[in-house]
Amino acid sequence: MLNKCKKVIYVSHVHLSGKWRGDYYIDYLLSKGIAVEYWDLVTLLYKGIDELGAESKDDFLRIPRTYDEIETMLNFQENRGAIYIIHINYGHQYLKLYRLLSKYNCNMWFMAWGAYPSSSVSRWHKVLRKLSNPLQLIENVFNRINCIVHKKLNLVKPFDVVFGAGYSILKTFPDAVKVVPVNIADYDEYISI
């Protein structure tokens, strides 16, 4: 899949760190001559979060502070045809980002890591907690319907590729063009040690 790729752009809700460089094979891609950008969206997505940890000497780090900046970057000629590896779950608070990526028909790959199995007891606890706050429940239902409508109206395109760790996570992306089972990075690191 990557043999035809000239550029990979990571779109992330966390600051770039050494662990993320390793877990997402950034240095490996660079060593193979593939251009890389890392879009750190912490400041844009989470107002009030300081930029502690955002400082990096890497020339591939971008920190857009507005959606207009993201749209400008999407329009750069060198970013057309790139693979966009998304580290941000699809949800109502990120609809504007997903609509922009869809508008430019970006080749979106999603990393579905970090979903842990839950017991039926914790599910019932979640249901009871949601029922205890009817206004919050109505807002959550509205937001979920809004996300579904965006997909049904093709305002947000499905992921081109989803890499999922765990059988249960693989079932949660029925509209993805391709779903690929993978190990979580911690497992691969454990095996290598």
Coordinates of N, CA, C and O in Angstrom, one line a residue:
M1 N 0.8 -1.2 0.0 CA 0.0 0.0 0.0 C 0.9 1.3 0.0 O 0.5 2.2 -0.6
L2 N 2.0 1.2 0.8 CA 2.8 2.4 0.9 C 3.8 2.5 -0.3 O 4.4 3.6 -0.4
N3 N 3.9 1.5 -1.1 CA 5.0 1.5 -2.1 C 4.7 2.6 -3.2 O 5.6 3.1 -3.8
K4 N 3.5 3.0 -3.4 CA 3.2 4.1 -4.3 C 3.0 5.4 -3.7 O 2.9 6.4 -4.3
C5 N 3.1 5.4 -2.3 CA 2.8 6.6 -1.6 C 4.1 7.5 -1.5 O 5.2 7.0 -1.3
K6 N 3.9 8.8 -1.7 CA 5.1 9.7 -1.6 C 5.0 10.5 -0.3 O 6.0 11.1 0.1
K7 N 3.8 10.5 0.4 CA 3.7 11.3 1.6 C 2.7 10.7 2.5 O 1.6 10.3 2.1
V8 N 3.0 10.8 3.8 CA 2.0 10.3 4.8 C 1.9 11.5 5.8 O 2.9 12.1 6.3
I9 N 0.6 11.9 6.1 CA 0.3 12.9 7.0 C -0.5 12.4 8.2 O -1.5 11.8 8.0
Y10 N 0.1 12.5 9.4 CA -0.5 12.1 10.6 C -1.4 13.2 11.1 O -0.9 14.4 11.3
V11 N -2.7 13.0 11.4 CA -3.6 14.0 11.9 C -3.9 13.6 13.3 O -4.6 12.6 13.5
S12 N -3.4 14.3 14.3 CA -3.5 13.8 15.7 C -4.0 14.7 16.7 O -3.9 15.9 16.6
H13 N -4.6 14.1 17.7 CA -5.1 14.9 18.9 C -4.1 14.9 20.1 O -4.5 15.3 21.2
V14 N -2.9 14.4 19.8 CA -1.9 14.4 20.9 C -0.6 15.0 20.3 O -0.4 15.0 19.1
H15 N 0.2 15.5 21.2 CA 1.5 16.0 20.8 C 2.4 14.9 20.3 O 2.4 13.8 20.8
L16 N 3.3 15.3 19.4 CA 4.3 14.3 18.9 C 5.3 14.0 20.0 O 5.8 14.8 20.7
S17 N 5.6 12.7 20.2 CA 6.5 12.2 21.2 C 7.4 11.1 20.6 O 7.0 10.6 19.5
G18 N 8.4 10.7 21.3 CA 9.2 9.6 20.9 C 8.5 8.3 20.8 O 8.7 7.5 19.8
K19 N 7.6 8.1 21.7 CA 6.7 6.9 21.7 C 5.9 6.9 20.4 O 5.8 5.9 19.8
W20 N 5.2 8.0 20.1 CA 4.4 8.1 18.9 C 5.2 7.9 17.7 O 4.8 7.3 16.7
R21 N 6.4 8.4 17.6 CA 7.3 8.3 16.5 C 7.5 6.8 16.2 O 7.5 6.3 15.1
G22 N 7.7 6.0 17.3 CA 8.0 4.6 17.2 C 6.7 3.8 16.9 O 6.7 3.0 16.0
D23 N 5.7 4.1 17.7 CA 4.4 3.3 17.5 C 3.8 3.5 16.1 O 3.2 2.5 15.6
Y24 N 4.0 4.6 15.5 CA 3.4 4.9 14.2 C 4.4 4.9 13.1 O 4.1 5.4 12.0
Y25 N 5.6 4.4 13.3 CA 6.6 4.1 12.3 C 7.0 5.4 11.5 O 7.4 5.3 10.4
I26 N 7.1 6.5 12.2 CA 7.4 7.7 11.5 C 8.9 7.7 11.0 O 9.2 8.0 9.9
D27 N 9.8 7.3 11.9 CA 11.2 7.2 11.5 C 11.4 6.2 10.4 O 12.2 6.4 9.5
Y28 N 10.7 5.1 10.5 CA 10.8 4.0 9.5 C 10.4 4.6 8.1 O 11.1 4.4 7.1
L29 N 9.3 5.4 8.1 CA 8.8 6.0 6.8 C 9.9 6.9 6.3 O 10.2 7.0 5.1
L30 N 10.4 7.8 7.2 CA 11.4 8.7 6.8 C 12.7 8.0 6.2 O 13.2 8.4 5.2
S31 N 13.0 6.9 6.8 CA 14.2 6.1 6.4 C 14.0 5.5 5.0 O 14.9 5.2 4.2
K32 N 12.7 5.3 4.6 CA 12.4 4.8 3.3 C 12.2 5.9 2.2 O 11.7 5.6 1.1
G33 N 12.4 7.1 2.6 CA 12.3 8.2 1.7 C 10.9 8.8 1.5 O 10.6 9.5 0.5
I34 N 10.0 8.4 2.4 CA 8.6 8.9 2.3 C 8.5 10.2 3.1 O 8.9 10.2 4.2
A35 N 8.0 11.2 2.5 CA 7.8 12.5 3.2 C 6.7 12.3 4.2 O 5.7 11.6 4.0
V36 N 6.9 12.9 5.4 CA 6.0 12.8 6.5 C 5.7 14.2 7.0 O 6.5 15.1 7.1
E37 N 4.4 14.4 7.4 CA 4.0 15.5 8.2 C 3.2 15.0 9.4 O 2.5 14.0 9.3
Y38 N 3.3 15.7 10.5 CA 2.6 15.4 11.7 C 1.8 16.7 12.1 O 2.4 17.7 12.4
W39 N 0.5 16.6 11.9 CA -0.4 17.7 12.2 C -0.9 17.6 13.7 O -1.7 16.7 14.0
D40 N -0.3 18.4 14.6 CA -0.7 18.4 16.0 C -1.9 19.3 16.1 O -1.7 20.6 16.1
L41 N -3.1 18.8 16.4 CA -4.3 19.6 16.5 C -4.7 19.8 17.9 O -5.9 20.2 18.1
V42 N -3.9 19.6 18.9 CA -4.2 19.8 20.3 C -4.8 21.2 20.5 O -5.9 21.3 21.1
T43 N -4.1 22.2 20.1 CA -4.5 23.6 20.4 C -5.8 23.9 19.7 O -6.7 24.6 20.3
L44 N -6.0 23.4 18.5 CA -7.3 23.6 17.8 C -8.5 22.9 18.4 O -9.5 23.5 18.6
L45 N -8.3 21.6 18.8 CA -9.4 20.8 19.2 C -9.7 21.0 20.7 O -10.9 20.8 21.1
Y46 N -8.7 21.3 21.5 CA -8.9 21.4 22.9 C -8.5 22.8 23.4 O -7.4 23.0 23.9
K47 N -9.4 23.7 23.4 CA -9.2 25.1 23.8 C -8.8 25.1 25.3 O -9.3 24.4 26.1
G48 N -7.8 25.8 25.6 CA -7.3 26.0 27.0 C -6.2 25.0 27.4 O -5.6 25.1 28.4
I49 N -5.9 24.1 26.5 CA -4.8 23.1 26.7 C -3.5 23.8 26.4 O -3.4 24.4 25.3
D50 N -2.5 23.8 27.3 CA -1.3 24.5 27.0 C -0.5 23.6 26.0 O -0.9 22.5 25.7
E51 N 0.6 24.2 25.5 CA 1.3 23.5 24.4 C 2.6 22.8 25.0 O 3.6 22.6 24.3
L52 N 2.5 22.5 26.3 CA 3.6 21.8 26.9 C 3.8 20.5 26.2 O 2.9 19.7 26.0
G53 N 5.0 20.2 25.7 CA 5.3 19.0 25.0 C 5.1 19.2 23.5 O 5.5 18.3 22.7
A54 N 4.6 20.3 23.0 CA 4.4 20.5 21.6 C 5.7 21.0 20.9 O 5.8 21.0 19.7
E55 N 6.7 21.4 21.7 CA 7.9 21.9 21.0 C 8.7 20.7 20.5 O 8.9 19.7 21.1
S56 N 9.1 20.8 19.3 CA 9.8 19.8 18.6 C 10.7 20.4 17.6 O 10.4 21.4 17.0
K57 N 11.9 19.8 17.4 CA 12.8 20.3 16.3 C 12.5 19.7 15.0 O 13.2 20.1 14.0
D58 N 11.5 18.8 14.9 CA 11.2 18.2 13.6 C 10.6 19.2 12.6 O 9.6 19.9 12.9
D59 N 11.2 19.2 11.5 CA 10.7 20.1 10.4 C 9.4 19.6 9.8 O 8.7 20.3 9.1
F60 N 8.9 18.4 10.2 CA 7.7 17.9 9.6 C 6.5 18.1 10.5 O 5.4 17.8 10.2
L61 N 6.7 18.8 11.7 CA 5.7 19.0 12.6 C 4.9 20.3 12.2 O 5.5 21.3 11.9
R62 N 3.6 20.2 12.1 CA 2.7 21.4 11.8 C 1.7 21.5 13.0 O 1.2 20.5 13.5
I63 N 1.5 22.7 13.4 CA 0.5 23.0 14.5 C -0.5 24.0 14.0 O -0.4 25.2 14.3
P64 N -1.5 23.6 13.2 CA -2.5 24.5 12.8 C -3.4 24.9 13.9 O -3.8 24.1 14.8
R65 N -3.8 26.2 14.0 CA -4.6 26.7 15.0 C -6.0 27.1 14.6 O -6.8 27.4 15.4
T66 N -6.3 27.0 13.3 CA -7.6 27.2 12.8 C -7.9 26.2 11.7 O -7.0 25.6 11.1
Y67 N -9.2 26.1 11.4 CA -9.6 25.2 10.3 C -9.3 25.8 9.0 O -9.0 25.0 8.0
D68 N -9.2 27.1 8.9 CA -8.7 27.7 7.6 C -7.3 27.3 7.3 O -6.9 27.1 6.2
E69 N -6.4 27.2 8.4 CA -5.1 26.8 8.2 C -5.0 25.3 7.7 O -4.2 25.0 6.8
I70 N -5.9 24.5 8.2 CA -6.0 23.1 7.8 C -6.4 23.1 6.3 O -5.8 22.4 5.5
E71 N -7.4 23.9 5.9 CA -7.8 23.9 4.6 C -6.7 24.4 3.6 O -6.6 23.8 2.5
T72 N -6.0 25.4 4.0 CA -4.8 25.8 3.2 C -3.8 24.7 3.0 O -3.4 24.5 1.9
M73 N -3.5 23.9 4.1 CA -2.6 22.8 4.0 C -3.1 21.7 3.1 O -2.4 21.1 2.4
L74 N -4.4 21.5 3.2 CA -5.0 20.5 2.3 C -4.9 20.9 0.8 O -4.9 20.0 -0.1
N75 N -4.8 22.2 0.6 CA -4.7 22.6 -0.8 C -3.3 22.6 -1.4 O -3.1 22.8 -2.6
F76 N -2.3 22.4 -0.5 CA -0.9 22.4 -1.0 C -0.8 21.3 -2.0 O -1.2 20.1 -1.7
Q77 N -0.1 21.6 -3.1 CA 0.1 20.5 -4.1 C 0.7 19.3 -3.6 O 0.4 18.2 -3.9
E78 N 1.7 19.5 -2.7 CA 2.5 18.3 -2.2 C 1.7 17.4 -1.3 O 2.1 16.3 -1.0
N79 N 0.5 17.9 -0.8 CA -0.4 17.1 0.0 C -1.4 16.4 -0.7 O -2.1 15.5 -0.1
R80 N -1.6 16.6 -2.0 CA -2.6 15.9 -2.8 C -2.0 14.5 -3.1 O -0.9 14.3 -3.4
G81 N -2.9 13.5 -2.8 CA -2.5 12.1 -3.0 C -1.8 11.5 -1.8 O -1.4 10.4 -1.8
A82 N -1.7 12.3 -0.7 CA -1.1 11.8 0.5 C -2.0 10.8 1.2 O -3.2 10.8 1.0
I83 N -1.4 10.0 2.0 CA -2.2 9.2 2.9 C -2.4 9.9 4.3 O -1.3 10.3 4.8
Y84 N -3.6 10.1 4.7 CA -3.8 10.8 6.0 C -4.2 9.8 7.0 O -5.2 9.1 7.0
I85 N -3.2 9.6 8.0 CA -3.5 8.6 9.1 C -4.1 9.4 10.2 O -3.5 10.3 10.8
I86 N -5.3 9.1 10.5 CA -6.1 9.8 11.5 C -6.0 9.2 12.9 O -6.2 8.0 13.0
H87 N -5.7 10.0 13.9 CA -5.7 9.5 15.3 C -6.8 10.1 16.1 O -6.7 10.2 17.3
I88 N -7.9 10.6 15.4 CA -9.0 11.3 16.1 C -10.3 10.5 15.8 O -10.6 10.3 14.6
N89 N -10.9 10.0 16.8 CA -12.2 9.3 16.6 C -13.2 10.1 15.9 O -13.3 11.3 16.2
Y90 N -14.0 9.5 15.1 CA -15.1 10.2 14.4 C -16.2 10.5 15.4 O -16.7 9.6 16.1
G91 N -16.5 11.8 15.7 CA -17.5 12.1 16.6 C -18.0 13.6 16.3 O -17.4 14.3 15.6
H92 N -19.1 14.0 17.0 CA -19.7 15.3 16.7 C -18.7 16.4 16.9 O -18.8 17.4 16.1
Q93 N -17.9 16.4 17.9 CA -17.0 17.5 18.1 C -15.9 17.6 17.1 O -15.2 18.7 17.0
Y94 N -15.7 16.6 16.2 CA -14.7 16.7 15.2 C -15.3 16.7 13.8 O -14.6 16.4 12.8
L95 N -16.6 16.9 13.7 CA -17.3 16.9 12.4 C -16.7 17.9 11.4 O -16.5 17.5 10.2
K96 N -16.3 19.0 11.8 CA -15.7 20.0 10.9 C -14.4 19.5 10.3 O -14.2 19.7 9.1
L97 N -13.6 18.9 11.1 CA -12.4 18.3 10.6 C -12.7 17.2 9.5 O -12.1 17.2 8.5
Y98 N -13.6 16.3 9.9 CA -13.9 15.2 9.0 C -14.6 15.7 7.7 O -14.4 15.2 6.6
R99 N -15.4 16.8 7.8 CA -16.0 17.3 6.6 C -14.9 17.9 5.7 O -15.0 17.8 4.5
L100 N -13.9 18.6 6.3 CA -12.8 19.2 5.5 C -12.0 18.0 4.8 O -11.8 18.1 3.6
L101 N -11.7 17.0 5.5 CA -10.9 15.9 4.9 C -11.7 15.2 3.8 O -11.2 14.8 2.8
S102 N -13.1 15.1 4.0 CA -13.9 14.5 3.0 C -14.1 15.4 1.8 O -14.1 15.0 0.7
K103 N -14.2 16.7 2.0 CA -14.4 17.7 0.9 C -13.2 17.6 -0.1 O -13.4 17.7 -1.3
Y104 N -12.0 17.3 0.5 CA -10.8 17.2 -0.4 C -10.5 15.8 -0.8 O -9.5 15.4 -1.3
N105 N -11.5 14.9 -0.5 CA -11.4 13.5 -0.8 C -10.1 12.9 -0.4 O -9.4 12.1 -1.1
C106 N -9.7 13.2 0.8 CA -8.4 12.7 1.4 C -8.5 11.2 1.5 O -9.5 10.6 1.9
N107 N -7.4 10.5 1.3 CA -7.2 9.1 1.5 C -7.0 8.9 3.0 O -5.9 9.0 3.5
M108 N -8.1 8.6 3.7 CA -8.1 8.5 5.2 C -7.9 7.1 5.7 O -8.7 6.2 5.4
W109 N -6.9 6.9 6.5 CA -6.6 5.7 7.2 C -6.8 6.0 8.7 O -6.4 7.0 9.2
F110 N -7.4 5.0 9.4 CA -7.7 5.2 10.8 C -7.0 4.1 11.6 O -7.1 2.9 11.2
M111 N -6.4 4.5 12.7 CA -5.8 3.6 13.6 C -6.7 3.3 14.8 O -6.9 4.2 15.6
A112 N -7.3 2.2 14.9 CA -8.3 1.8 15.9 C -7.6 1.0 17.0 O -7.7 -0.2 17.1
W113 N -6.9 1.7 17.8 CA -6.2 1.1 18.9 C -6.8 1.7 20.2 O -7.3 2.8 20.3
G114 N -6.6 0.9 21.3 CA -7.0 1.4 22.6 C -8.4 1.1 23.0 O -8.9 1.5 24.1
A115 N -9.2 0.3 22.3 CA -10.5 -0.2 22.7 C -10.3 -1.4 23.6 O -9.8 -2.4 23.1
Y116 N -10.8 -1.3 24.8 CA -10.6 -2.4 25.7 C -12.0 -3.1 25.9 O -13.0 -2.4 26.0
P117 N -12.0 -4.4 26.1 CA -13.2 -5.1 26.4 C -13.9 -4.6 27.7 O -13.2 -4.2 28.6
S118 N -15.2 -4.5 27.7 CA -15.9 -4.1 28.9 C -16.9 -5.2 29.3 O -17.4 -5.8 28.4
S119 N -17.2 -5.2 30.6 CA -18.1 -6.2 31.0 C -19.5 -5.7 30.9 O -19.7 -4.5 30.8
S120 N -20.5 -6.6 30.9 CA -21.9 -6.2 30.8 C -22.3 -5.3 32.0 O -23.1 -4.4 32.0
V121 N -21.6 -5.5 33.2 CA -21.9 -4.7 34.4 C -21.5 -3.2 34.1 O -22.3 -2.3 34.4
S122 N -20.4 -3.0 33.5 CA -20.0 -1.6 33.2 C -20.9 -1.0 32.2 O -21.2 0.2 32.2
R123 N -21.4 -1.8 31.2 CA -22.4 -1.3 30.2 C -23.6 -0.8 30.9 O -24.2 0.3 30.6
W124 N -24.2 -1.6 31.8 CA -25.4 -1.2 32.5 C -25.1 0.0 33.4 O -26.0 0.9 33.5
H125 N -23.9 0.1 34.0 CA -23.6 1.3 34.8 C -23.6 2.5 33.9 O -24.1 3.6 34.3
K126 N -23.1 2.4 32.7 CA -23.1 3.5 31.7 C -24.5 3.9 31.4 O -24.8 5.1 31.3
V127 N -25.3 3.0 31.1 CA -26.7 3.2 30.7 C -27.4 4.0 31.9 O -28.1 5.0 31.7
L128 N -27.3 3.5 33.1 CA -27.9 4.1 34.2 C -27.4 5.5 34.5 O -28.2 6.4 34.8
R129 N -26.1 5.7 34.3 CA -25.5 7.0 34.4 C -26.1 8.0 33.4 O -26.5 9.2 33.7
K130 N -26.3 7.5 32.2 CA -26.8 8.4 31.1 C -28.3 8.7 31.4 O -28.8 9.8 31.1
L131 N -29.0 7.8 31.9 CA -30.5 8.0 32.2 C -30.7 9.0 33.3 O -31.7 9.6 33.5
S132 N -29.6 9.1 34.2 CA -29.8 10.0 35.3 C -29.7 11.5 35.0 O -30.0 12.3 35.8
N133 N -29.2 11.7 33.7 CA -29.1 13.1 33.3 C -29.8 13.2 31.9 O -29.2 13.1 30.9
P134 N -31.2 13.5 31.9 CA -31.9 13.5 30.7 C -31.5 14.5 29.6 O -31.5 14.2 28.4
L135 N -31.1 15.7 30.1 CA -30.6 16.7 29.1 C -29.3 16.2 28.4 O -29.2 16.4 27.2
Q136 N -28.4 15.7 29.2 CA -27.2 15.2 28.6 C -27.5 14.0 27.6 O -26.9 13.9 26.5
L137 N -28.5 13.2 28.0 CA -28.9 12.0 27.1 C -29.4 12.5 25.8 O -29.1 12.0 24.7
I138 N -30.3 13.6 25.9 CA -30.9 14.1 24.6 C -29.8 14.7 23.7 O -29.8 14.5 22.5
E139 N -28.8 15.4 24.4 CA -27.7 16.0 23.6 C -26.9 14.9 22.9 O -26.5 15.0 21.8
N140 N -26.6 13.8 23.7 CA -25.8 12.7 23.1 C -26.5 12.0 22.0 O -25.9 11.7 21.0
V141 N -27.8 11.8 22.1 CA -28.6 11.2 21.0 C -28.6 12.1 19.8 O -28.4 11.7 18.7
F142 N -28.8 13.4 20.0 CA -28.8 14.4 18.9 C -27.4 14.3 18.2 O -27.3 14.3 17.0
N143 N -26.3 14.4 19.0 CA -25.0 14.4 18.4 C -24.7 13.1 17.6 O -24.1 13.1 16.5
R144 N -25.2 12.0 18.1 CA -25.0 10.7 17.4 C -25.8 10.7 16.1 O -25.2 10.2 15.1
I145 N -27.0 11.1 16.2 CA -27.8 11.2 14.9 C -27.2 12.1 13.9 O -27.1 11.8 12.7
N146 N -26.7 13.3 14.4 CA -26.0 14.2 13.5 C -24.8 13.6 12.8 O -24.6 13.8 11.6
C147 N -24.0 12.8 13.5 CA -22.9 12.1 12.9 C -23.4 11.1 11.8 O -22.8 10.9 10.8
I148 N -24.4 10.3 12.2 CA -25.0 9.3 11.2 C -25.5 10.0 10.0 O -25.2 9.6 8.8
V149 N -26.2 11.1 10.1 CA -26.8 11.9 9.0 C -25.6 12.4 8.1 O -25.7 12.3 6.9
H150 N -24.6 12.9 8.7 CA -23.4 13.4 7.9 C -22.9 12.2 7.0 O -22.5 12.5 5.9
K151 N -22.8 11.0 7.6 CA -22.3 9.9 6.8 C -23.3 9.5 5.7 O -22.9 9.2 4.6
K152 N -24.6 9.4 6.1 CA -25.6 9.0 5.1 C -25.7 10.0 3.9 O -26.0 9.6 2.8
L153 N -25.5 11.3 4.2 CA -25.6 12.3 3.1 C -24.2 12.5 2.4 O -24.1 13.3 1.6
N154 N -23.3 11.6 2.7 CA -21.9 11.6 2.1 C -21.2 13.0 2.4 O -20.4 13.4 1.6
L155 N -21.5 13.6 3.5 CA -20.8 14.8 3.8 C -19.5 14.4 4.5 O -18.5 15.2 4.6
V156 N -19.4 13.2 5.0 CA -18.2 12.6 5.6 C -18.1 11.3 5.0 O -19.0 10.4 5.0
K157 N -16.9 11.1 4.3 CA -16.7 9.8 3.6 C -16.2 8.7 4.6 O -15.6 9.1 5.6
P158 N -16.4 7.5 4.2 CA -15.9 6.4 5.1 C -14.4 6.3 5.0 O -13.7 6.8 4.1
F159 N -13.8 5.7 6.0 CA -12.3 5.5 6.0 C -11.9 4.6 4.9 O -12.6 3.6 4.6
D160 N -10.8 4.9 4.2 CA -10.3 4.1 3.2 C -9.7 2.8 3.7 O -9.9 1.7 3.2
V161 N -9.0 2.9 4.8 CA -8.4 1.7 5.5 C -8.5 2.0 7.0 O -8.3 3.1 7.5
V162 N -8.9 0.9 7.7 CA -8.9 0.9 9.2 C -8.0 -0.2 9.7 O -8.2 -1.3 9.2
F163 N -7.1 0.2 10.5 CA -6.2 -0.8 11.2 C -6.8 -1.0 12.6 O -6.8 0.0 13.3
G164 N -7.2 -2.2 12.9 CA -7.9 -2.4 14.2 C -7.2 -3.5 15.0 O -6.8 -4.5 14.5
A165 N -6.9 -3.2 16.2 CA -6.4 -4.1 17.2 C -7.5 -4.7 18.0 O -8.1 -4.0 18.8
G166 N -7.8 -6.0 17.8 CA -8.8 -6.7 18.5 C -10.0 -7.0 17.6 O -10.4 -6.1 16.8
Y167 N -10.6 -8.1 17.8 CA -11.7 -8.6 17.0 C -13.0 -7.7 17.2 O -13.7 -7.4 16.2
S168 N -13.2 -7.2 18.4 CA -14.4 -6.4 18.6 C -14.3 -5.1 17.9 O -15.3 -4.6 17.4
I169 N -13.2 -4.5 17.8 CA -13.0 -3.2 17.2 C -13.2 -3.3 15.7 O -13.7 -2.4 15.0
L170 N -12.8 -4.4 15.1 CA -12.9 -4.6 13.7 C -14.4 -4.5 13.2 O -14.6 -4.1 12.1
K171 N -15.3 -4.9 14.0 CA -16.7 -4.9 13.7 C -17.3 -3.5 13.7 O -18.4 -3.3 13.2
T172 N -16.7 -2.6 14.3 CA -17.2 -1.3 14.5 C -17.1 -0.3 13.3 O -17.5 0.8 13.4
F173 N -16.5 -0.8 12.3 CA -16.2 0.0 11.1 C -16.8 -0.7 9.8 O -16.1 -1.0 8.9
P174 N -18.1 -0.9 9.8 CA -18.7 -1.6 8.7 C -18.6 -0.9 7.3 O -18.7 -1.5 6.3
D175 N -18.5 0.4 7.4 CA -18.5 1.2 6.1 C -17.1 1.4 5.6 O -16.9 2.0 4.5
A176 N -16.1 1.0 6.3 CA -14.7 1.2 5.8 C -14.4 0.4 4.5 O -15.0 -0.7 4.4
V177 N -13.7 1.0 3.6 CA -13.4 0.3 2.4 C -12.6 -1.0 2.7 O -12.8 -2.0 2.1
K178 N -11.6 -0.9 3.6 CA -10.8 -2.1 3.9 C -10.5 -2.0 5.4 O -10.1 -1.0 6.0
V179 N -10.6 -3.2 6.1 CA -10.3 -3.3 7.5 C -9.1 -4.3 7.6 O -9.2 -5.4 7.1
V180 N -8.1 -3.9 8.3 CA -6.9 -4.7 8.5 C -6.6 -5.0 9.9 O -6.4 -4.0 10.7
P181 N -6.6 -6.3 10.4 CA -6.3 -6.6 11.8 C -4.8 -6.4 12.0 O -4.0 -6.8 11.2
V182 N -4.5 -5.7 13.1 CA -3.1 -5.5 13.5 C -2.9 -5.7 15.0 O -3.9 -5.7 15.7
N183 N -1.7 -5.8 15.4 CA -1.4 -5.9 16.9 C -1.3 -4.5 17.4 O -0.9 -3.5 16.7
I184 N -1.6 -4.3 18.7 CA -1.3 -3.0 19.3 C 0.2 -2.8 19.4 O 0.9 -3.8 19.5
A185 N 0.6 -1.6 19.3 CA 2.1 -1.4 19.3 C 2.8 -1.9 20.5 O 3.9 -2.4 20.4
D186 N 2.2 -1.9 21.7 CA 2.8 -2.4 22.9 C 3.1 -3.9 22.8 O 4.1 -4.3 23.3
Y187 N 2.2 -4.6 22.1 CA 2.4 -6.0 21.9 C 3.7 -6.3 21.0 O 4.5 -7.1 21.3
D188 N 3.7 -5.5 19.9 CA 4.9 -5.7 19.0 C 6.2 -5.3 19.7 O 7.2 -6.0 19.5
E189 N 6.1 -4.3 20.6 CA 7.3 -3.9 21.3 C 7.7 -5.0 22.3 O 8.9 -5.3 22.5
Y190 N 6.7 -5.6 23.0 CA 7.0 -6.7 23.9 C 7.6 -7.9 23.2 O 8.6 -8.4 23.7
I191 N 7.1 -8.2 22.0 CA 7.7 -9.3 21.3 C 9.1 -9.1 20.9 O 10.0 -9.9 20.9
S192 N 9.4 -7.8 20.5 CA 10.7 -7.5 20.0 C 11.7 -7.6 21.2 O 12.9 -7.8 21.0
I193 N 11.3 -7.3 22.4 CA 12.2 -7.4 23.6 C 12.4 -8.8 23.9 O 13.5 -9.2 24.3

